[in-house]
Amino acid sequence: MKILEDRILRDGQVLGHDVLKVDNFLNHQVDPMLMEEIGKEFHRLFKNEKITKVLTVESSGIAPAIFTGLAFGVPVVFARKHKSVTLKDELYTSVVYSYTKKTSNHIAISKRFLNEDDRVLVVDDFLANGQAVKGLIDIIDQANASLAGIGIVIEKTFQKGRQLIDKEGIHVESLARIKAFEDGKVVFVNDEEA
Ligand code: 5GP
């Protein structure tokens, strides 16, 4: 998605060899006009999938997920992160390991907001090692809902997440695909490689 790639080149900051900081338009300050375009693009890509719900995880998935839900006209549910979960009866829970933070978080959503009639589009800000997406898929399975696809705003193709999802034969769409950070600069996968 050209406007997203341009924005990453303009405002993204490469940290170390594998992290992109995008707090100017996605992770802290949010550009709603860009989020609206992202929502419309996910709608274009998944419009034949009969989506009934958009699922993400707090907090940085919420902005693109809301605009995706708006484009589809369906509710958005975000999994909440907890250090531990005690009252499990009312909740679907899973554990997500973060390679960047080197910690595990429990994620949970209320059983009231996901059920077997749902066809779910998972939306997240980044796909890195795929652990967040894996946790959300686990929750969808527990609810006996069906996974319609995964929409990722920024994918880092040099990390393991995409491989993990492709193995399962899931429909994944990423709006910007980064193949490397070279000398502090972002290098995208070009169209021929995609
Ligand atoms: P995972 O490794 O599970 O695919 O990535 C999990 C989460 O880590 C993403 O939802 C995102 O919030 C965060 N994350 C991973 N890589 C990056 C990155 O390069 N930049 C930022 N800002 N967040 C990232």
Coordinates of N, CA and C and ligand atoms in Angstrom, one line a residue:
M1 N 0.9 -1.2 0.0 CA 0.0 0.0 0.0 C 0.9 1.2 0.0
K2 N 0.9 1.9 -1.1 CA 1.8 3.0 -1.4 C 1.8 4.1 -0.3
I3 N 0.7 4.6 0.1 CA 0.7 5.7 1.1 C 1.3 5.2 2.5
L4 N 1.1 3.9 2.8 CA 1.6 3.4 4.0 C 3.2 3.3 3.9
E5 N 3.6 2.8 2.8 CA 5.1 2.6 2.6 C 5.7 4.0 2.6
D6 N 5.1 5.0 2.0 CA 5.7 6.3 2.0 C 5.7 6.9 3.4
R7 N 4.7 6.6 4.2 CA 4.7 7.1 5.6 C 5.7 6.4 6.4
I8 N 5.9 5.1 6.2 CA 7.0 4.4 6.9 C 8.4 5.0 6.6
L9 N 8.6 5.3 5.3 CA 9.9 5.9 4.9 C 10.0 7.3 5.5
R10 N 9.0 8.0 5.6 CA 9.1 9.4 6.1 C 9.2 9.4 7.6
D11 N 8.4 8.6 8.3 CA 8.3 8.8 9.8 C 8.8 7.6 10.6
G12 N 9.0 6.4 10.0 CA 9.5 5.3 10.7 C 10.9 5.5 11.2
Q13 N 11.2 4.9 12.3 CA 12.6 4.9 12.8 C 13.1 3.5 13.1
V14 N 14.2 3.1 12.5 CA 14.7 1.8 12.7 C 15.5 1.8 14.0
L15 N 15.1 0.8 14.9 CA 15.8 0.7 16.2 C 16.6 -0.7 16.1
G16 N 17.9 -0.6 16.3 CA 18.7 -1.8 16.3 C 18.5 -2.5 14.9
H17 N 18.6 -3.8 14.9 CA 18.5 -4.5 13.6 C 17.1 -5.1 13.2
D18 N 16.2 -5.0 14.2 CA 14.9 -5.6 13.8 C 13.6 -5.0 14.3
V19 N 13.7 -3.7 14.8 CA 12.5 -3.1 15.3 C 12.3 -1.8 14.6
L20 N 11.0 -1.5 14.2 CA 10.6 -0.3 13.5 C 9.7 0.5 14.5
K21 N 10.1 1.7 14.8 CA 9.3 2.6 15.6 C 8.4 3.4 14.7
V22 N 7.1 3.3 15.0 CA 6.1 4.0 14.2 C 5.1 4.8 15.1
D23 N 5.7 5.4 16.2 CA 4.8 6.0 17.1 C 4.3 7.4 16.7
N24 N 4.7 7.8 15.5 CA 4.3 9.1 15.0 C 2.9 8.9 14.3
F25 N 2.5 7.7 13.8 CA 1.3 7.6 13.1 C 0.5 6.3 13.5
L26 N 1.1 5.4 14.3 CA 0.3 4.1 14.6 C 0.4 3.7 16.0
N27 N 1.5 3.8 16.7 CA 1.7 3.2 18.0 C 1.6 4.2 19.2
H28 N 1.4 5.5 18.9 CA 1.3 6.4 20.1 C 0.4 7.5 19.6
Q29 N 1.0 8.4 18.7 CA 0.1 9.3 18.0 C -0.5 8.5 16.8
V30 N -1.7 8.7 16.6 CA -2.4 7.9 15.5 C -2.9 8.8 14.4
D31 N -2.7 8.4 13.2 CA -3.2 9.2 12.1 C -4.5 8.6 11.6
P32 N -5.7 9.2 12.0 CA -6.9 8.5 11.6 C -7.2 8.5 10.1
M33 N -6.7 9.5 9.4 CA -6.9 9.4 7.9 C -6.2 8.2 7.3
L34 N -5.0 8.0 7.8 CA -4.3 6.8 7.3 C -5.0 5.5 7.8
M35 N -5.4 5.5 9.0 CA -6.1 4.3 9.5 C -7.4 4.0 8.7
E36 N -8.1 5.1 8.3 CA -9.3 4.9 7.5 C -9.0 4.2 6.2
E37 N -7.9 4.7 5.6 CA -7.4 4.0 4.3 C -7.1 2.6 4.5
I38 N -6.4 2.3 5.7 CA -6.0 0.9 6.0 C -7.3 0.1 6.2
G39 N -8.3 0.6 6.8 CA -9.6 -0.1 7.0 C -10.2 -0.4 5.7
K40 N -10.2 0.6 4.8 CA -10.8 0.4 3.5 C -10.1 -0.7 2.7
E41 N -8.8 -0.7 2.8 CA -7.9 -1.6 2.1 C -8.2 -3.1 2.6
F42 N -8.3 -3.2 3.9 CA -8.6 -4.6 4.4 C -10.0 -5.0 3.9
H43 N -10.9 -4.1 3.9 CA -12.2 -4.4 3.4 C -12.2 -4.9 1.9
R44 N -11.4 -4.2 1.1 CA -11.3 -4.6 -0.3 C -10.7 -6.0 -0.4
L45 N -9.7 -6.3 0.5 CA -9.0 -7.5 0.4 C -9.8 -8.7 0.9
F46 N -10.7 -8.4 1.9 CA -11.4 -9.6 2.5 C -12.9 -9.5 2.4
K47 N -13.4 -8.7 1.4 CA -14.8 -8.4 1.3 C -15.6 -9.6 1.0
N48 N -15.0 -10.7 0.4 CA -15.8 -11.9 0.1 C -15.8 -12.9 1.2
E49 N -15.3 -12.6 2.3 CA -15.1 -13.6 3.4 C -16.2 -13.6 4.4
K50 N -17.3 -12.8 4.2 CA -18.4 -12.8 5.1 C -18.0 -12.6 6.6
I51 N -17.2 -11.6 6.8 CA -16.7 -11.3 8.1 C -17.8 -10.8 9.1
T52 N -17.8 -11.4 10.3 CA -18.8 -10.9 11.3 C -18.2 -10.1 12.4
K53 N -16.9 -10.3 12.5 CA -16.2 -9.6 13.7 C -14.7 -9.4 13.4
V54 N -14.2 -8.3 13.9 CA -12.7 -8.1 13.7 C -12.1 -8.3 15.1
L55 N -11.0 -9.0 15.2 CA -10.4 -9.3 16.5 C -8.9 -8.8 16.4
T56 N -8.6 -8.1 17.5 CA -7.2 -7.7 17.7 C -6.7 -7.8 19.1
V57 N -5.6 -7.3 19.4 CA -5.1 -7.3 20.8 C -4.7 -5.9 21.2
E58 N -4.9 -5.5 22.5 CA -4.6 -4.2 22.9 C -3.1 -4.0 22.9
S59 N -2.5 -2.8 22.8 CA -3.3 -1.7 22.5 C -3.0 -1.2 21.0
S60 N -1.9 -1.6 20.5 CA -1.6 -1.0 19.2 C -2.3 -1.6 18.0
G61 N -3.0 -2.7 18.2 CA -3.9 -3.2 17.1 C -5.2 -2.5 17.0
I62 N -5.6 -1.8 18.0 CA -6.9 -1.2 18.1 C -7.2 -0.2 17.0
A63 N -6.3 0.7 16.8 CA -6.6 1.8 15.8 C -6.9 1.2 14.4
P64 N -6.0 0.4 13.8 CA -6.4 -0.2 12.5 C -7.6 -1.1 12.6
A65 N -7.8 -1.8 13.7 CA -8.9 -2.7 13.8 C -10.3 -2.0 13.8
I66 N -10.3 -0.8 14.5 CA -11.6 0.0 14.5 C -12.0 0.4 13.1
F67 N -11.0 0.9 12.3 CA -11.3 1.4 11.0 C -11.7 0.2 10.1
T68 N -11.1 -0.9 10.4 CA -11.5 -2.1 9.6 C -12.9 -2.5 9.9
G69 N -13.3 -2.5 11.2 CA -14.6 -2.8 11.6 C -15.6 -1.9 11.0
L70 N -15.2 -0.6 10.9 CA -16.1 0.4 10.3 C -16.3 0.1 8.9
A71 N -15.3 -0.2 8.1 CA -15.4 -0.5 6.7 C -16.3 -1.7 6.5
F72 N -16.3 -2.7 7.4 CA -17.1 -3.9 7.2 C -18.5 -3.7 7.8
G73 N -18.6 -2.7 8.7 CA -19.8 -2.5 9.5 C -20.1 -3.7 10.5
V74 N -19.0 -4.1 11.1 CA -19.1 -5.2 12.1 C -18.3 -4.7 13.4
P75 N -18.7 -5.4 14.6 CA -18.0 -5.0 15.8 C -16.5 -5.4 15.8
V76 N -15.8 -4.7 16.7 CA -14.4 -5.0 16.9 C -14.2 -5.4 18.3
V77 N -13.5 -6.5 18.5 CA -13.1 -7.0 19.9 C -11.6 -6.9 20.0
F78 N -11.2 -6.4 21.2 CA -9.7 -6.5 21.4 C -9.5 -7.3 22.6
A79 N -8.5 -8.3 22.5 CA -8.1 -9.1 23.6 C -7.3 -8.2 24.6
R80 N -7.6 -8.4 25.9 CA -6.9 -7.6 26.9 C -5.6 -8.4 27.4
K81 N -4.6 -7.6 27.7 CA -3.4 -8.3 28.2 C -3.4 -8.2 29.7
H82 N -3.0 -9.3 30.4 CA -2.9 -9.4 31.8 C -1.6 -10.1 32.2
K83 N -1.1 -9.8 33.3 CA 0.1 -10.5 33.8 C -0.3 -12.0 34.1
S84 N -1.5 -12.2 34.7 CA -2.0 -13.5 34.9 C -3.6 -13.4 34.9
V85 N -4.2 -14.5 34.6 CA -5.7 -14.5 34.6 C -6.2 -15.5 35.7
T86 N -7.0 -15.0 36.6 CA -7.5 -15.8 37.6 C -9.0 -16.3 37.4
L87 N -9.9 -15.3 37.1 CA -11.3 -15.7 36.9 C -11.5 -16.1 35.5
K88 N -11.2 -17.4 35.2 CA -11.2 -17.9 33.8 C -12.6 -18.3 33.2
D89 N -13.5 -18.5 34.1 CA -14.8 -19.1 33.7 C -15.5 -18.3 32.6
E90 N -15.4 -17.0 32.6 CA -16.1 -16.1 31.7 C -15.2 -15.8 30.5
L91 N -14.0 -16.3 30.5 CA -13.0 -15.8 29.5 C -12.4 -16.9 28.6
Y92 N -12.1 -16.5 27.4 CA -11.2 -17.3 26.6 C -9.8 -16.7 26.8
T93 N -8.8 -17.5 27.1 CA -7.5 -17.0 27.4 C -6.4 -17.7 26.6
S94 N -5.3 -17.0 26.4 CA -4.1 -17.7 25.8 C -2.9 -16.9 26.3
V95 N -1.7 -17.5 26.0 CA -0.5 -16.9 26.4 C 0.3 -16.4 25.2
V96 N 0.8 -15.2 25.2 CA 1.6 -14.7 24.1 C 3.0 -14.3 24.6
Y97 N 4.0 -14.9 24.0 CA 5.3 -14.6 24.3 C 5.8 -13.4 23.4
S98 N 6.4 -12.4 24.0 CA 7.0 -11.3 23.2 C 8.5 -11.4 23.1
Y99 N 9.0 -11.7 21.9 CA 10.5 -11.7 21.8 C 11.1 -10.4 22.0
T100 N 10.4 -9.3 21.6 CA 11.0 -8.0 21.8 C 11.1 -7.6 23.3
K101 N 10.0 -8.0 24.1 CA 10.1 -7.6 25.5 C 10.6 -8.7 26.4
K102 N 10.7 -9.9 25.8 CA 11.2 -11.1 26.5 C 10.3 -11.4 27.7
T103 N 9.0 -11.2 27.5 CA 8.0 -11.5 28.6 C 6.8 -12.3 28.0
S104 N 6.1 -13.0 28.9 CA 4.8 -13.6 28.4 C 3.7 -12.8 29.0
N105 N 2.6 -12.6 28.2 CA 1.4 -11.9 28.6 C 0.3 -12.9 28.4
H106 N -0.7 -12.9 29.4 CA -1.9 -13.6 29.1 C -2.8 -12.7 28.3
I107 N -3.5 -13.2 27.3 CA -4.5 -12.3 26.7 C -5.9 -13.0 26.9
A108 N -6.9 -12.2 27.0 CA -8.2 -12.7 27.4 C -9.3 -11.9 26.7
I109 N -10.3 -12.7 26.3 CA -11.5 -11.9 25.8 C -12.8 -12.6 26.5
S110 N -13.8 -11.8 26.7 CA -15.0 -12.3 27.3 C -15.7 -13.3 26.4
K111 N -16.2 -14.4 26.9 CA -16.9 -15.4 26.1 C -18.2 -14.8 25.5
R112 N -18.6 -13.6 26.0 CA -19.8 -13.0 25.5 C -19.6 -12.4 24.1
F113 N -18.3 -12.2 23.7 CA -18.1 -11.5 22.5 C -17.6 -12.3 21.3
L114 N -17.5 -13.6 21.5 CA -17.1 -14.5 20.4 C -17.8 -15.8 20.5
N115 N -18.4 -16.3 19.4 CA -19.1 -17.6 19.4 C -19.0 -18.3 18.1
E116 N -19.6 -19.5 18.0 CA -19.4 -20.4 16.9 C -20.0 -19.8 15.6
D117 N -20.8 -18.8 15.7 CA -21.4 -18.2 14.4 C -20.5 -17.2 13.8
D118 N -19.4 -16.8 14.5 CA -18.5 -15.7 14.0 C -17.5 -16.2 13.0
R119 N -17.4 -15.3 11.9 CA -16.3 -15.5 11.0 C -15.4 -14.3 11.2
V120 N -14.2 -14.6 11.7 CA -13.3 -13.5 12.3 C -12.2 -13.1 11.4
L121 N -12.0 -11.8 11.3 CA -10.8 -11.3 10.7 C -9.9 -10.8 11.8
V122 N -8.7 -11.3 11.9 CA -7.7 -10.9 12.8 C -6.9 -9.7 12.2
V123 N -6.8 -8.6 13.0 CA -6.0 -7.5 12.5 C -5.0 -7.1 13.5
D124 N -3.7 -6.9 13.1 CA -2.7 -6.5 14.0 C -1.8 -5.5 13.4
D125 N -1.1 -4.7 14.2 CA -0.2 -3.7 13.6 C 1.0 -4.3 13.0
F126 N 1.7 -5.3 13.7 CA 2.9 -5.9 13.2 C 2.8 -7.4 13.1
L127 N 3.4 -8.0 12.1 CA 3.7 -9.4 12.2 C 5.2 -9.6 12.3
A128 N 5.7 -10.1 13.4 CA 7.1 -10.4 13.6 C 7.3 -11.9 13.7
N129 N 7.2 -12.4 14.9 CA 7.4 -13.8 15.1 C 6.1 -14.6 15.2
G130 N 5.0 -13.8 15.1 CA 3.7 -14.5 14.9 C 3.0 -14.9 16.2
Q131 N 3.6 -14.5 17.3 CA 3.1 -15.0 18.6 C 1.7 -14.4 19.0
A132 N 1.6 -13.1 18.7 CA 0.3 -12.4 19.0 C -0.8 -13.1 18.2
V133 N -0.6 -13.3 16.9 CA -1.6 -13.8 16.0 C -1.9 -15.3 16.4
K134 N -0.9 -16.0 16.8 CA -1.1 -17.4 17.3 C -2.0 -17.4 18.5
G135 N -1.8 -16.5 19.4 CA -2.6 -16.4 20.6 C -4.1 -16.1 20.2
L136 N -4.3 -15.2 19.3 CA -5.6 -14.9 18.8 C -6.3 -16.1 18.1
I137 N -5.5 -16.8 17.3 CA -6.1 -18.0 16.7 C -6.5 -19.0 17.7
D138 N -5.7 -19.2 18.7 CA -6.0 -20.1 19.8 C -7.4 -19.7 20.4
I139 N -7.6 -18.4 20.6 CA -8.9 -18.0 21.2 C -10.0 -18.2 20.3
I140 N -9.8 -18.0 19.0 CA -10.9 -18.2 18.0 C -11.3 -19.7 18.0
D141 N -10.2 -20.6 18.1 CA -10.5 -22.0 18.2 C -11.3 -22.4 19.4
Q142 N -10.9 -21.8 20.6 CA -11.7 -22.1 21.8 C -13.1 -21.8 21.7
A143 N -13.4 -20.7 21.0 CA -14.8 -20.2 20.8 C -15.5 -21.0 19.7
N144 N -14.8 -21.9 19.0 CA -15.4 -22.6 17.9 C -15.9 -21.6 16.8
A145 N -15.3 -20.5 16.8 CA -15.6 -19.5 15.7 C -14.7 -19.9 14.5
S146 N -14.9 -19.3 13.3 CA -14.0 -19.6 12.3 C -13.1 -18.4 11.9
L147 N -11.9 -18.7 11.5 CA -10.9 -17.7 11.1 C -11.0 -17.4 9.6
A148 N -11.4 -16.2 9.3 CA -11.6 -15.9 7.9 C -10.3 -15.4 7.2
G149 N -9.4 -14.8 8.0 CA -8.2 -14.3 7.5 C -7.4 -13.4 8.5
I150 N -6.2 -13.0 8.1 CA -5.4 -12.2 9.0 C -5.0 -10.9 8.2
G151 N -5.2 -9.8 8.7 CA -4.8 -8.5 8.1 C -3.7 -7.9 8.9
I152 N -2.5 -7.7 8.3 CA -1.4 -7.1 9.0 C -1.0 -5.8 8.4
V153 N -0.8 -4.8 9.3 CA -0.4 -3.5 8.7 C 1.0 -3.5 8.2
I154 N 1.9 -4.0 9.1 CA 3.4 -4.0 8.7 C 3.9 -5.4 9.0
E155 N 4.4 -6.1 8.0 CA 5.0 -7.4 8.2 C 6.5 -7.3 8.0
K156 N 7.2 -7.9 8.9 CA 8.7 -8.0 8.7 C 9.0 -9.5 8.3
T157 N 9.2 -9.6 6.9 CA 9.3 -10.9 6.3 C 10.5 -11.7 6.8
F158 N 11.5 -11.0 7.4 CA 12.7 -11.7 7.8 C 12.6 -12.3 9.2
Q159 N 11.4 -12.2 9.8 CA 11.1 -12.9 11.1 C 10.2 -14.1 10.8
K160 N 9.9 -14.9 11.8 CA 9.3 -16.2 11.6 C 7.8 -16.2 11.4
G161 N 7.1 -15.1 11.7 CA 5.7 -15.1 11.8 C 5.0 -15.6 10.5
R162 N 5.4 -15.1 9.4 CA 4.7 -15.4 8.1 C 4.7 -16.9 7.8
Q163 N 5.9 -17.5 8.0 CA 6.1 -18.9 7.8 C 5.1 -19.8 8.6
L164 N 5.0 -19.3 9.9 CA 4.2 -20.0 10.8 C 2.7 -20.0 10.4
I165 N 2.3 -18.9 9.9 CA 0.9 -18.8 9.4 C 0.6 -19.5 8.1
D166 N 1.6 -19.3 7.2 CA 1.5 -19.9 5.8 C 1.3 -21.5 5.9
K167 N 2.0 -22.0 6.9 CA 2.0 -23.5 7.1 C 0.5 -23.9 7.4
E168 N -0.3 -23.0 8.0 CA -1.6 -23.4 8.3 C -2.6 -23.1 7.2
G169 N -2.1 -22.6 6.1 CA -2.9 -22.3 4.9 C -4.0 -21.2 5.1
I170 N -3.6 -20.2 5.9 CA -4.5 -19.1 6.3 C -4.3 -18.0 5.3
H171 N -5.4 -17.3 5.0 CA -5.4 -16.2 4.1 C -4.8 -14.9 4.8
V172 N -3.6 -14.5 4.5 CA -3.0 -13.4 5.1 C -2.7 -12.3 4.1
E173 N -3.0 -11.1 4.5 CA -2.7 -9.9 3.7 C -1.9 -8.9 4.6
S174 N -0.8 -8.5 4.1 CA 0.0 -7.4 4.8 C 0.1 -6.2 3.9
L175 N -0.1 -5.1 4.4 CA -0.2 -3.8 3.6 C 1.2 -3.2 3.3
A176 N 2.2 -3.5 4.2 CA 3.6 -3.2 3.9 C 4.4 -4.3 4.3
R177 N 5.3 -4.8 3.4 CA 6.2 -5.9 3.8 C 7.6 -5.5 3.7
I178 N 8.3 -5.6 4.9 CA 9.7 -5.2 5.0 C 10.6 -6.4 5.0
K179 N 11.5 -6.4 4.1 CA 12.4 -7.5 4.0 C 13.7 -7.4 4.7
A180 N 14.1 -6.1 5.0 CA 15.3 -5.9 5.8 C 15.4 -4.4 6.3
F181 N 16.2 -4.3 7.3 CA 16.7 -2.9 7.6 C 18.2 -2.9 7.3
E182 N 18.5 -2.0 6.4 CA 19.9 -1.9 5.9 C 20.5 -0.5 6.3
D183 N 21.5 -0.4 7.1 CA 22.1 0.8 7.5 C 21.0 1.8 8.0
G184 N 20.1 1.2 8.8 CA 19.1 2.1 9.4 C 18.0 2.5 8.5
K185 N 18.0 1.9 7.3 CA 16.9 2.2 6.3 C 16.0 1.0 6.1
V186 N 14.7 1.3 5.8 CA 13.8 0.3 5.5 C 13.8 -0.2 4.1
V187 N 13.9 -1.5 3.9 CA 13.8 -2.1 2.5 C 12.6 -2.9 2.4
F188 N 11.7 -2.5 1.4 CA 10.4 -3.3 1.3 C 10.6 -4.4 0.3
V189 N 9.8 -5.4 0.5 CA 9.7 -6.5 -0.6 C 9.1 -5.8 -1.8
N190 N 9.7 -6.0 -3.0 CA 9.0 -5.3 -4.1 C 8.0 -6.2 -4.8
D191 N 7.2 -5.6 -5.7 CA 6.1 -6.3 -6.2 C 6.4 -7.7 -6.9
E192 N 7.6 -7.7 -7.6 CA 7.9 -8.9 -8.2 C 8.2 -10.1 -7.2
E193 N 8.7 -9.7 -6.1 CA 9.1 -10.7 -5.1 C 7.9 -11.2 -4.3
A194 N 6.8 -10.3 -4.2 CA 5.7 -10.6 -3.3 C 4.9 -11.8 -3.7
Ligands
5GP1 P1 4.8 -11.1 17.1 O1 6.3 -11.4 17.3 O2 4.0 -11.8 18.1 O3 4.4 -11.3 15.6 O4 4.7 -9.5 17.3 C1 4.0 -9.1 18.4 C2 3.7 -7.7 18.6 O5 5.0 -7.1 18.9 C3 3.1 -6.9 17.5 O6 1.7 -6.9 17.7 C4 3.6 -5.5 17.8 O7 2.8 -4.8 18.7 C5 5.0 -5.8 18.4 N1 6.1 -5.6 17.4 C6 6.8 -6.6 16.8 N2 7.7 -6.1 16.0 C7 7.6 -4.7 16.1 C8 8.3 -3.6 15.5 O8 9.2 -3.8 14.7 N3 7.9 -2.4 15.9 C9 6.8 -2.2 16.8 N4 6.5 -0.9 17.0 N5 6.2 -3.2 17.3 C10 6.5 -4.5 17.0

